[in-house]
Coordinates of C-alpha atoms in Angstrom, one line a residue:
Chain O
M1207 CA -32.1 46.7 25.1
L1208 CA -29.8 45.6 22.3
D1209 CA -31.3 42.7 20.2
A1210 CA -28.3 40.4 19.9
K1211 CA -30.0 38.5 17.1
K1212 CA -29.7 41.6 14.9
V1213 CA -26.0 42.3 15.7
I1214 CA -23.6 40.7 13.2
V1215 CA -20.2 39.6 14.6
C1216 CA -18.9 37.7 11.5
R1217 CA -20.0 39.1 8.2
C1218 CA -18.6 36.2 6.1
E1219 CA -20.7 33.6 7.8
D1220 CA -23.6 35.7 9.2
V1221 CA -22.9 34.8 12.8
T1222 CA -24.7 37.1 15.3
L1223 CA -23.8 38.2 18.8
Y1224 CA -26.7 36.0 20.0
D1225 CA -25.2 32.9 18.3
V1226 CA -21.8 33.5 20.0
E1227 CA -23.3 34.2 23.4
K1228 CA -25.6 31.1 23.2
A1229 CA -22.7 28.8 22.1
I1230 CA -20.6 30.0 25.0
E1231 CA -23.4 29.4 27.4
E1232 CA -23.8 25.9 26.0
G1233 CA -20.2 25.3 27.1
L1234 CA -18.1 26.0 24.0
T1235 CA -15.7 28.2 25.9
D1236 CA -12.7 28.3 23.6
L1237 CA -12.2 29.8 20.2
E1238 CA -11.3 26.4 18.5
L1239 CA -14.7 25.0 19.6
L1240 CA -16.6 28.2 18.6
K1241 CA -14.9 28.0 15.3
R1242 CA -16.0 24.5 14.7
K1243 CA -19.6 25.2 15.8
L1244 CA -20.1 28.6 14.2
R1245 CA -17.5 28.8 11.4
I1246 CA -16.1 32.0 12.7
G1247 CA -12.8 32.7 11.1
M1248 CA -13.4 30.2 8.3
G1249 CA -15.0 32.6 5.7
P1250 CA -13.3 34.7 3.0
C1251 CA -11.7 37.1 5.5
Q1252 CA -10.3 34.3 7.6
G1253 CA -11.1 35.9 10.9
S1254 CA -9.7 39.4 10.3
G1255 CA -13.0 40.9 11.2
C1256 CA -14.6 38.6 13.8
L1257 CA -11.8 36.9 15.7
L1258 CA -11.1 39.7 18.2
L1259 CA -14.8 40.5 18.6
V1260 CA -15.5 36.8 19.5
A1261 CA -12.4 36.7 21.7
S1262 CA -13.7 39.8 23.6
V1263 CA -17.2 38.4 24.1
L1264 CA -15.6 35.1 25.4
A1265 CA -13.2 37.0 27.7
R1266 CA -16.1 39.1 29.1
K1267 CA -18.2 35.9 29.7
K1268 CA -15.4 34.2 31.4
G1269 CA -14.3 37.2 33.3
V1270 CA -10.7 37.2 32.0
P1271 CA -8.6 39.6 29.9
V1272 CA -8.6 39.0 26.2
S1273 CA -4.9 38.2 26.4
E1274 CA -5.8 35.0 28.3
V1275 CA -8.1 33.7 25.5
P1276 CA -6.0 31.2 23.4
L1277 CA -6.0 31.7 19.7
P1278 CA -7.1 29.2 17.2
V1279 CA -4.4 27.6 15.0
S1280 CA -3.9 29.4 11.7
R1281 CA -3.1 27.4 8.6
P1282 CA -2.3 28.3 5.0
P1283 CA -3.9 29.6 2.9
I1284 CA -4.5 32.6 5.1
T1285 CA -6.5 34.3 2.3
P1286 CA -8.7 32.8 -0.4
V1287 CA -6.7 31.5 -3.4
Q1288 CA -8.2 30.0 -6.6
L1289 CA -7.5 26.2 -6.7
K1290 CA -5.8 26.5 -10.1
F1291 CA -2.8 28.2 -8.3
F1292 CA -2.2 24.9 -6.5
A1293 CA -3.0 22.7 -9.4
G1294 CA 0.4 23.2 -10.9
G1295 CA 1.4 25.8 -13.5
K1296 CA 3.9 26.4 -16.2
S1297 CA 7.2 27.8 -15.2
G1298 CA 8.3 31.0 -16.9
Chain P
M783 CA -21.3 61.2 -14.6
R784 CA -21.8 63.5 -11.6
G785 CA -23.5 61.4 -9.0
Y786 CA -21.3 61.3 -5.9
R787 CA -18.2 62.8 -7.6
I788 CA -16.7 65.7 -5.7
E789 CA -16.3 68.5 -8.2
E790 CA -14.9 71.1 -5.8
H791 CA -12.8 70.5 -2.8
P792 CA -11.1 73.1 -0.6
I793 CA -7.7 71.5 -0.6
L794 CA -7.7 68.6 -3.1
K795 CA -7.7 68.5 -6.9
F796 CA -8.7 65.2 -8.4
R797 CA -6.9 64.1 -11.5
R798 CA -9.2 61.5 -13.1
G799 CA -8.0 59.1 -15.7
R800 CA -9.5 58.1 -19.0
V801 CA -13.1 57.1 -19.0
V802 CA -13.6 53.3 -19.1
K803 CA -16.9 51.4 -19.8
F804 CA -17.9 48.2 -18.1
R805 CA -21.0 46.3 -17.1
F806 CA -22.6 46.0 -13.7
N807 CA -25.5 43.5 -13.5
G808 CA -26.1 43.9 -17.2
V809 CA -26.1 47.7 -17.3
E810 CA -23.3 49.6 -19.0
V811 CA -21.6 52.0 -16.6
E812 CA -18.6 54.3 -16.6
G813 CA -15.6 54.8 -14.3
Y814 CA -12.2 56.4 -14.5
E815 CA -9.0 54.5 -15.1
G816 CA -6.9 54.3 -12.0
E817 CA -9.8 53.7 -9.6
S818 CA -11.3 50.5 -8.1
V819 CA -14.4 48.9 -9.5
L820 CA -16.1 49.6 -6.2
A821 CA -15.2 53.3 -6.3
S822 CA -16.6 53.7 -9.8
L823 CA -19.9 52.0 -8.8
Y824 CA -20.1 53.9 -5.6
A825 CA -19.8 57.2 -7.4
L826 CA -22.8 56.3 -9.5
G827 CA -24.9 55.6 -6.4
Y828 CA -24.7 51.8 -6.2
R829 CA -24.4 50.6 -2.6
V830 CA -25.1 46.8 -2.6
F831 CA -22.5 44.6 -4.2
S832 CA -23.1 41.3 -2.4
Y833 CA -25.8 39.3 -0.5
S834 CA -24.6 37.2 2.4
K835 CA -25.4 33.5 3.0
T836 CA -28.7 34.5 4.6
G837 CA -29.5 37.2 2.0
R838 CA -28.3 40.2 3.9
P839 CA -27.2 43.1 1.6
R840 CA -23.5 44.0 1.9
G841 CA -21.6 47.0 0.7
A842 CA -18.4 48.9 1.1
F843 CA -16.7 48.8 4.5
C844 CA -12.9 48.8 4.7
M845 CA -12.2 49.7 1.0
I846 CA -8.7 48.2 1.2
G847 CA -9.2 44.5 0.6
K848 CA -9.4 43.2 4.1
C849 CA -13.0 42.8 5.2
S850 CA -14.7 40.7 2.6
S851 CA -17.9 42.9 2.6
C852 CA -17.7 43.7 -1.1
L853 CA -17.2 40.3 -2.7
A854 CA -18.6 40.2 -6.2
R855 CA -18.2 38.2 -9.4
V856 CA -15.8 39.8 -11.9
N857 CA -15.5 38.3 -15.4
G858 CA -17.0 35.1 -14.0
V859 CA -14.6 34.9 -11.0
P860 CA -16.6 34.9 -7.7
N861 CA -15.4 36.3 -4.4
T862 CA -13.5 39.1 -6.1
R863 CA -12.7 42.0 -3.7
I864 CA -13.9 44.8 -5.9
C865 CA -12.4 47.5 -3.6
I866 CA -8.9 46.4 -4.8
E867 CA -9.9 45.4 -8.4
P868 CA -8.8 48.0 -10.9
V869 CA -11.6 49.2 -13.2
R870 CA -11.0 48.6 -16.9
D871 CA -12.8 48.5 -20.2
G872 CA -15.1 45.5 -20.8
L873 CA -15.2 44.1 -17.3
V874 CA -18.4 42.2 -16.4
V875 CA -19.2 42.7 -12.7
E876 CA -22.1 41.0 -11.1
T877 CA -23.6 41.0 -7.6
Q878 CA -22.9 37.8 -5.7
S879 CA -25.6 36.0 -3.6
G880 CA -24.6 33.7 -0.8
L881 CA -22.0 31.1 -1.5
P882 CA -21.0 31.3 -5.2
E883 CA -21.0 28.4 -7.5
I884 CA -17.6 27.1 -8.6
P885 CA -16.9 28.5 -12.0
S886 CA -16.9 26.0 -14.8
E887 CA -13.9 27.5 -16.5
T888 CA -10.5 28.4 -15.0
H889 CA -10.1 31.8 -16.7
G890 CA -6.5 31.5 -17.8
D891 CA -3.5 29.3 -17.0
V892 CA -1.3 30.0 -14.1
S893 CA 2.3 30.7 -14.7
E894 CA 4.7 30.0 -11.9
E895 CA 7.9 31.7 -10.8
E896 CA 10.4 31.0 -8.1
I897 CA 12.2 34.0 -6.8
E898 CA 15.3 34.2 -4.6
A899 CA 16.1 37.5 -2.8
D900 CA 18.0 38.8 0.1
A901 CA 14.8 40.1 1.7
V902 CA 11.1 40.1 1.0
V903 CA 8.9 42.9 2.3
V904 CA 5.2 42.2 2.6
G905 CA 3.1 45.3 2.4
S906 CA 3.9 48.7 0.8
G907 CA 2.6 51.2 3.3
P908 CA 5.0 53.7 4.9
A909 CA 6.8 50.9 6.9
G910 CA 7.2 48.6 3.9
L911 CA 8.3 51.3 1.4
Q912 CA 10.8 52.7 3.8
A913 CA 12.2 49.3 4.6
A914 CA 12.5 48.3 1.0
L915 CA 14.2 51.5 0.0
T916 CA 16.7 51.3 2.9
L917 CA 17.6 47.7 2.1
A918 CA 17.8 48.3 -1.7
G919 CA 19.9 51.5 -1.2
H920 CA 22.6 49.4 0.5
G921 CA 22.7 46.8 -2.4
L922 CA 20.3 44.1 -1.1
K923 CA 18.0 42.4 -3.5
V924 CA 14.4 43.0 -2.3
V925 CA 11.0 41.7 -3.3
L926 CA 8.1 43.9 -2.3
V927 CA 4.7 42.3 -2.3
E928 CA 1.5 44.4 -2.2
E929 CA -2.1 43.1 -2.5
H930 CA -3.5 46.5 -3.8
F931 CA -2.9 47.6 -7.4
K932 CA -1.3 50.7 -6.1
L933 CA 1.8 51.1 -3.8
G934 CA 1.6 53.3 -0.7
G935 CA -0.8 51.6 1.7
Q936 CA -2.9 54.1 3.6
L937 CA -0.6 57.0 2.7
V938 CA -2.7 57.5 -0.4
K939 CA -5.6 58.9 1.6
Q940 CA -3.7 61.0 4.1
T941 CA -4.4 64.6 3.1
H942 CA -2.8 66.4 6.1
R943 CA 0.7 67.6 6.3
F944 CA 2.8 65.4 8.5
F945 CA 4.2 66.7 11.8
G946 CA 7.7 66.2 13.0
D947 CA 11.2 66.1 11.6
T948 CA 11.7 66.9 7.9
A949 CA 14.0 63.8 7.7
Y950 CA 10.7 61.9 8.2
Y951 CA 8.6 63.9 5.8
G952 CA 7.4 66.6 8.2
G953 CA 5.5 69.3 6.4
V954 CA 4.5 67.1 3.4
R955 CA 1.0 65.8 2.8
G956 CA 0.7 62.1 3.3
F957 CA -0.4 61.1 -0.2
R958 CA 2.5 63.0 -1.7
I959 CA 4.9 61.1 0.5
G960 CA 3.4 57.9 -0.8
E961 CA 3.8 59.0 -4.4
L962 CA 7.4 60.1 -3.8
L963 CA 8.4 56.8 -2.1
A964 CA 6.5 54.7 -4.7
E965 CA 8.4 56.5 -7.5
K966 CA 11.7 55.7 -5.8
V967 CA 10.8 52.1 -5.3
R968 CA 9.8 51.8 -9.0
A969 CA 13.1 53.3 -10.0
S970 CA 15.2 51.0 -7.9
S971 CA 16.8 48.2 -9.9
N972 CA 17.2 46.2 -6.6
I973 CA 13.5 46.0 -5.9
K974 CA 11.2 43.6 -7.6
V975 CA 7.6 45.0 -7.1
L976 CA 4.7 42.6 -7.2
T977 CA 1.4 44.5 -6.9
S978 CA -2.1 42.9 -6.9
T979 CA -0.4 40.0 -5.3
R980 CA -1.3 38.4 -2.0
V981 CA 0.9 36.3 0.2
Y982 CA -1.2 33.3 1.2
G983 CA 1.2 31.4 3.4
F984 CA 4.6 30.5 4.7
F985 CA 5.9 26.9 4.3
A986 CA 8.4 24.8 6.2
E987 CA 10.8 24.7 3.3
G988 CA 11.2 28.5 3.9
Y989 CA 9.0 29.7 1.0
L990 CA 6.4 32.3 1.0
G991 CA 3.6 31.5 -1.4
A992 CA 1.9 34.4 -3.2
A993 CA -0.8 34.6 -5.9
T994 CA -2.0 37.4 -8.1
V995 CA -5.6 38.6 -7.3
T996 CA -6.3 40.1 -10.7
G997 CA -5.1 40.1 -14.3
E998 CA -2.7 37.5 -15.6
P999 CA -2.7 34.6 -13.0
R1000 CA 0.7 34.2 -11.6
H1001 CA 2.0 32.1 -8.7
Y1002 CA 5.1 33.0 -6.9
L1003 CA 7.3 31.0 -4.5
I1004 CA 9.6 33.4 -2.8
K1005 CA 12.7 32.4 -0.8
S1006 CA 14.7 35.0 1.1
K1007 CA 17.1 35.2 4.0
Y1008 CA 15.1 38.0 5.7
T1009 CA 11.4 38.8 5.8
I1010 CA 9.8 42.1 6.9
V1011 CA 6.1 41.8 7.5
A1012 CA 4.4 45.1 7.3
T1013 CA 0.8 44.2 6.6
G1014 CA -0.8 47.1 8.5
A1015 CA -4.1 47.0 10.3
S1016 CA -7.8 46.8 9.6
E1017 CA -10.8 48.6 10.8
R1018 CA -12.9 47.2 13.7
L1019 CA -16.6 46.6 13.4
A1020 CA -18.8 47.9 16.3
L1021 CA -21.6 45.9 17.8
F1022 CA -25.1 47.5 17.2
E1023 CA -28.2 46.3 15.4
N1024 CA -27.9 45.9 11.6
N1025 CA -24.2 46.8 11.8
D1026 CA -23.6 45.1 8.4
L1027 CA -26.1 47.3 6.5
P1028 CA -24.5 49.1 3.5
G1029 CA -23.8 52.7 4.6
V1030 CA -22.1 51.5 7.7
M1031 CA -18.4 52.0 6.8
G1032 CA -15.0 52.2 8.4
A1033 CA -13.7 55.7 8.8
G1034 CA -10.7 54.8 6.6
G1035 CA -13.1 53.4 3.9
A1036 CA -14.7 56.8 3.7
Q1037 CA -11.3 58.4 3.4
T1038 CA -10.4 56.1 0.5
L1039 CA -13.6 57.3 -1.3
M1040 CA -13.4 61.0 -0.6
N1041 CA -9.6 61.7 -0.3
E1042 CA -8.2 59.2 -2.8
Y1043 CA -10.9 59.0 -5.5
G1044 CA -12.9 62.3 -4.9
I1045 CA -16.2 60.5 -4.2
R1046 CA -18.6 61.8 -1.6
P1047 CA -19.3 58.8 0.7
G1048 CA -22.8 60.0 1.5
D1049 CA -25.1 63.0 2.0
R1050 CA -25.7 63.0 5.8
A1051 CA -23.5 61.2 8.3
V1052 CA -23.0 60.2 11.9
V1053 CA -19.5 59.4 13.1
V1054 CA -19.0 56.9 15.9
G1055 CA -15.8 57.5 18.0
S1056 CA -14.2 60.8 18.9
G1057 CA -10.5 59.8 18.8
N1058 CA -8.3 61.6 16.3
V1059 CA -9.5 59.4 13.5
G1060 CA -13.1 60.2 14.2
L1061 CA -12.5 63.9 14.5
I1062 CA -10.3 64.2 11.4
V1063 CA -12.6 62.1 9.3
A1064 CA -15.6 64.3 10.4
Y1065 CA -13.7 67.4 9.3
Q1066 CA -12.8 65.7 6.0
L1067 CA -16.5 64.8 5.5
L1068 CA -17.4 68.5 5.9
Q1069 CA -14.7 69.3 3.3
A1070 CA -16.2 66.8 0.9
G1071 CA -19.7 68.4 1.3
V1072 CA -21.3 65.8 3.7
D1073 CA -23.6 67.1 6.4
V1074 CA -22.2 65.7 9.6
K1075 CA -25.1 65.4 12.2
A1076 CA -23.1 64.3 15.2
I1077 CA -20.1 62.5 16.6
L1078 CA -20.8 59.9 19.2
E1079 CA -18.4 59.1 22.0
L1080 CA -19.0 56.2 24.5
R1081 CA -16.7 57.6 27.2
D1082 CA -17.0 60.8 29.3
E1083 CA -14.4 62.6 27.4
I1084 CA -13.5 63.3 23.8
G1085 CA -10.7 60.9 22.8
G1086 CA -8.8 63.0 20.3
W1087 CA -6.8 66.2 20.5
F1088 CA -8.3 69.5 21.6
V1089 CA -7.3 71.3 18.3
H1090 CA -9.2 68.8 16.2
A1091 CA -12.3 68.8 18.4
A1092 CA -12.4 72.7 18.5
K1093 CA -12.3 72.7 14.6
I1094 CA -15.2 70.4 14.4
R1095 CA -17.3 72.4 17.0
R1096 CA -16.6 75.6 15.1
H1097 CA -18.5 74.0 12.2
G1098 CA -21.4 73.3 14.5
V1099 CA -21.0 69.6 14.7
P1100 CA -22.0 68.3 18.2
I1101 CA -19.8 65.8 19.9
K1102 CA -22.0 63.8 22.1
T1103 CA -20.2 62.0 25.0
R1104 CA -21.6 59.0 26.9
R1105 CA -23.6 58.1 23.9
T1106 CA -23.4 55.2 21.5
L1107 CA -25.1 53.7 18.5
L1108 CA -28.0 51.3 19.2
R1109 CA -29.1 50.5 15.7
V1110 CA -29.3 51.5 12.1
E1111 CA -32.4 51.0 10.0
G1112 CA -33.0 50.8 6.3
H1113 CA -34.0 48.4 3.5
D1114 CA -30.8 47.9 1.6
R1115 CA -28.9 50.9 2.8
V1116 CA -28.8 53.1 6.0
E1117 CA -31.8 55.4 6.2
K1118 CA -31.7 56.2 9.9
A1119 CA -29.4 55.8 12.9
V1120 CA -30.5 55.6 16.5
S1121 CA -28.2 56.5 19.4
V1122 CA -28.7 56.0 23.1
A1123 CA -27.1 57.4 26.3
V1124 CA -25.1 55.0 28.4
D1125 CA -24.6 54.7 32.2
G1126 CA -21.3 54.4 34.0
G1127 CA -21.0 50.8 33.0
Y1128 CA -21.6 51.7 29.4
N1129 CA -25.0 50.1 29.4
P1130 CA -27.7 51.7 27.3
I1131 CA -30.3 53.8 29.2
P1132 CA -33.8 53.1 27.9
G1133 CA -35.8 56.2 26.9
T1134 CA -32.8 58.2 25.8
E1135 CA -32.9 57.3 22.1
E1136 CA -32.1 60.0 19.5
A1137 CA -32.7 59.3 15.8
Y1138 CA -30.7 60.8 12.9
D1139 CA -31.8 60.9 9.3
V1140 CA -28.5 59.8 7.7
D1141 CA -27.3 57.6 4.9
L1142 CA -23.8 57.1 6.3
V1143 CA -22.5 55.8 9.6
L1144 CA -18.8 56.0 10.0
L1145 CA -17.0 53.8 12.5
A1146 CA -13.9 55.3 14.0
V1147 CA -13.6 52.7 16.8
G1148 CA -10.1 51.7 16.2
L1149 CA -7.8 49.6 14.1
Q1150 CA -6.6 46.1 14.7
P1151 CA -3.2 44.8 13.5
S1152 CA -3.4 42.4 10.5
Y1153 CA -1.4 39.6 12.2
A1154 CA -2.7 36.7 10.1
L1155 CA 0.6 36.0 8.2
L1156 CA 2.8 36.3 11.3
G1157 CA 0.4 34.2 13.2
Q1158 CA 0.5 31.5 10.5
M1159 CA 4.3 31.7 10.4
G1160 CA 4.3 30.9 14.1
A1161 CA 5.5 34.1 15.6
V1162 CA 4.7 34.6 19.3
V1163 CA 1.9 37.2 19.5
K1164 CA 0.4 39.0 22.5
H1165 CA -2.9 40.9 23.0
V1166 CA -2.1 44.4 23.9
P1167 CA -5.1 46.7 24.2
E1168 CA -2.9 49.9 23.9
L1169 CA -1.8 48.7 20.4
G1170 CA -5.2 47.6 19.0
G1171 CA -5.1 43.9 19.4
L1172 CA -2.7 41.0 18.7
V1173 CA 0.9 42.0 18.0
P1174 CA 4.1 40.1 17.7
V1175 CA 6.7 40.1 20.5
R1176 CA 9.9 41.6 19.0
T1177 CA 13.4 42.7 19.9
W1178 CA 14.6 46.4 19.8
S1179 CA 15.7 45.5 16.2
M1180 CA 12.0 44.7 15.3
E1181 CA 12.9 41.0 14.9
T1182 CA 10.1 38.6 15.9
S1183 CA 10.4 35.3 17.7
I1184 CA 11.1 33.7 14.2
P1185 CA 14.8 34.4 13.5
G1186 CA 15.1 36.5 10.3
V1187 CA 11.5 37.6 10.3
Y1188 CA 10.9 41.3 11.2
V1189 CA 7.9 43.4 11.8
A1190 CA 7.2 47.1 11.2
G1191 CA 4.4 49.6 11.1
D1192 CA 0.8 49.2 12.4
L1193 CA 1.2 45.4 12.5
S1194 CA 3.7 45.9 15.3
G1195 CA 1.0 47.9 17.2
V1196 CA -1.2 50.7 15.8
E1197 CA 0.4 54.2 15.9
E1198 CA 0.6 56.4 12.9
A1199 CA 2.6 56.8 9.7
T1200 CA 5.7 58.5 11.2
A1201 CA 6.3 55.6 13.6
A1202 CA 5.8 53.2 10.6
F1203 CA 8.5 54.9 8.6
L1204 CA 10.9 54.8 11.6
E1205 CA 10.1 51.1 12.3
G1206 CA 10.5 50.2 8.7
E1207 CA 13.9 51.9 8.6
L1208 CA 14.9 50.3 11.9
A1209 CA 14.1 46.8 10.8
A1210 CA 16.0 47.4 7.5
R1211 CA 19.0 48.9 9.2
S1212 CA 19.1 46.0 11.7
I1213 CA 19.2 43.6 8.8
L1214 CA 22.0 45.6 7.2
E1215 CA 24.0 45.4 10.4
K1216 CA 23.7 41.6 10.4
E1217 CA 24.9 41.6 6.8
G1218 CA 27.9 43.7 7.7
L1219 CA 26.7 46.7 5.7
A1220 CA 26.1 49.0 8.7
D1221 CA 26.9 52.7 8.4
G1222 CA 25.9 53.6 12.0
G1223 CA 22.4 54.7 11.0
R1224 CA 20.7 52.1 13.1
A1225 CA 21.6 53.5 16.5
E1226 CA 20.4 57.0 15.3
V1227 CA 17.0 55.7 14.2
L1228 CA 16.6 53.7 17.4
H1229 CA 17.4 56.8 19.5
Y1230 CA 15.1 59.1 17.5
L1231 CA 12.2 56.6 17.7
W1232 CA 12.3 56.0 21.4
N1233 CA 14.0 59.0 22.9
V1234 CA 12.6 61.8 20.8
Y1235 CA 9.6 60.8 18.7
R1236 CA 7.8 58.6 21.2
M1237 CA 8.5 60.9 24.2
S1238 CA 5.6 63.1 23.1
P1239 CA 2.9 63.0 25.8
V1240 CA 0.3 62.2 23.2
L1241 CA 2.1 59.0 22.3
E1242 CA 2.5 57.8 25.9
R1243 CA -0.1 55.0 25.5
A1244 CA 1.5 53.6 22.4
R1245 CA 5.0 53.9 23.9
R1246 CA 3.8 51.9 27.0
G1247 CA 2.2 49.3 24.8
K1248 CA 5.3 48.9 22.6
L1249 CA 7.6 48.7 25.6
S1250 CA 5.5 45.8 26.9
V1251 CA 6.2 43.6 23.9
T1252 CA 9.9 44.7 23.2
L1253 CA 12.5 42.2 24.5
S1254 CA 16.3 42.2 24.7
E1255 CA 18.1 39.8 22.5
G1256 CA 18.7 37.5 25.6
E1257 CA 15.0 37.6 26.6
M1258 CA 14.0 36.7 23.0
E1259 CA 16.5 33.8 23.0
E1260 CA 14.9 32.5 26.1
L1261 CA 11.4 32.9 24.6
R1262 CA 12.5 31.0 21.5
R1263 CA 13.8 28.1 23.5
G1264 CA 10.6 28.0 25.4
A1265 CA 8.4 28.3 22.3
G1266 CA 10.4 25.7 20.5

């Protein structure tokens, strides 16, 4: 009775529970693939909100514990940084 | 400037700073020095600070800079987390819609600094403060990095007196402990404090990169022999319809508003989750003058302690078990919440809906460790349900699978503040021992943590979880060889 299209899983990218379940049913059964398709974990919070939610939906669909869902690779920056910080600054 | 300000509170007195004037969407508004932009705006009744990519309104959720729900444009800089942006005279704050445009100006040149230290501590909650003070007290040079403009982590909103040993602040209210430790940290000549600064990554050359999030832009490259990561935890979102509508807030977010800033988070509320956090936050809502309509609990039994539940019931708040939230409704803020009964498999039972006329829905459905930095560094992490999510595997000394990198506090597995103090101290004392500066304190802390403190029956679940990710030095060596 829950309308999955109205349930938000990732606030940064407006990904719904429906989107996640549909992508898994289409065969994207690991987090790396779901990330590439849905952009989960790629918004400003870098997955701090959605990653475990998506991992638990995936675990439930596959019938395995969450601990058996491999995590996507995490690369810096792990938090948004303005480009000017990398563009080189003055020492001092 | 009344609005949602709490003028009278049974146990708290709010010392408000100087009045500051700033602009929000072209309107001149006022706040008090010492609070966040979001807090000032919330007190005036504003609830929407951002519109998502598809135009959904977004408001306050975590209130501690972790969730990205409150991103707005501040002085032209988009994607600013206004919950950790200090309010000040002359700021120009604007609601952000969808993906922001890249600013045409850079708003100030970046200065760069390389820092070398004996140890860097990331996070200034109870674990980070205790660790930094212990290391600095034995002569080590420490850098303490904190993304908030204030030190203290979540201690700042803990209004209860701590239980337990007076050596670990038993009998003192949480926010006061935070103030005391922050004063000591500020007074220590061995600790360099970087507030409003976020660590954004760890690099192969052994540097942590960190950047300021407000004020004068400054870029730090920090190199140290030891690192203690104490980045805490963040609040979980629950899955129901319109769960992103402003008015749906983490329980801790509401605590920030009412306990730290003296702002009533709403008029009428429903709390989801009857663990201790849910029960305590419901009681604090009553103290703040909020009408609490109900506490919903998915399971058959109340999750938290009997004493807390009894206190709530005495105030006439029903705790409804086997019931969960189905949806919230409202245009740009919560106007109504609808709950539903669940069967033995936690599936909603049609026809059992109950509606509540509320403007606030507080989620007390658990915290998840903020493992992003450790994950990027390459530490081996494991999913442990008893500890809230992904936590690093560690030795009895709190050292992770990366030699020299330690963990402490909620990031090591969600418990509460006393455990965080103890773990921070244990990590620090383990480092001191390696440096030949030991004074025998380490064994004592280790013994107290495991054989006294965690022997309490109410901590049994956490103890079991932590045991499952704690390795001997030999086992850790084996793991490192395997992982390498």
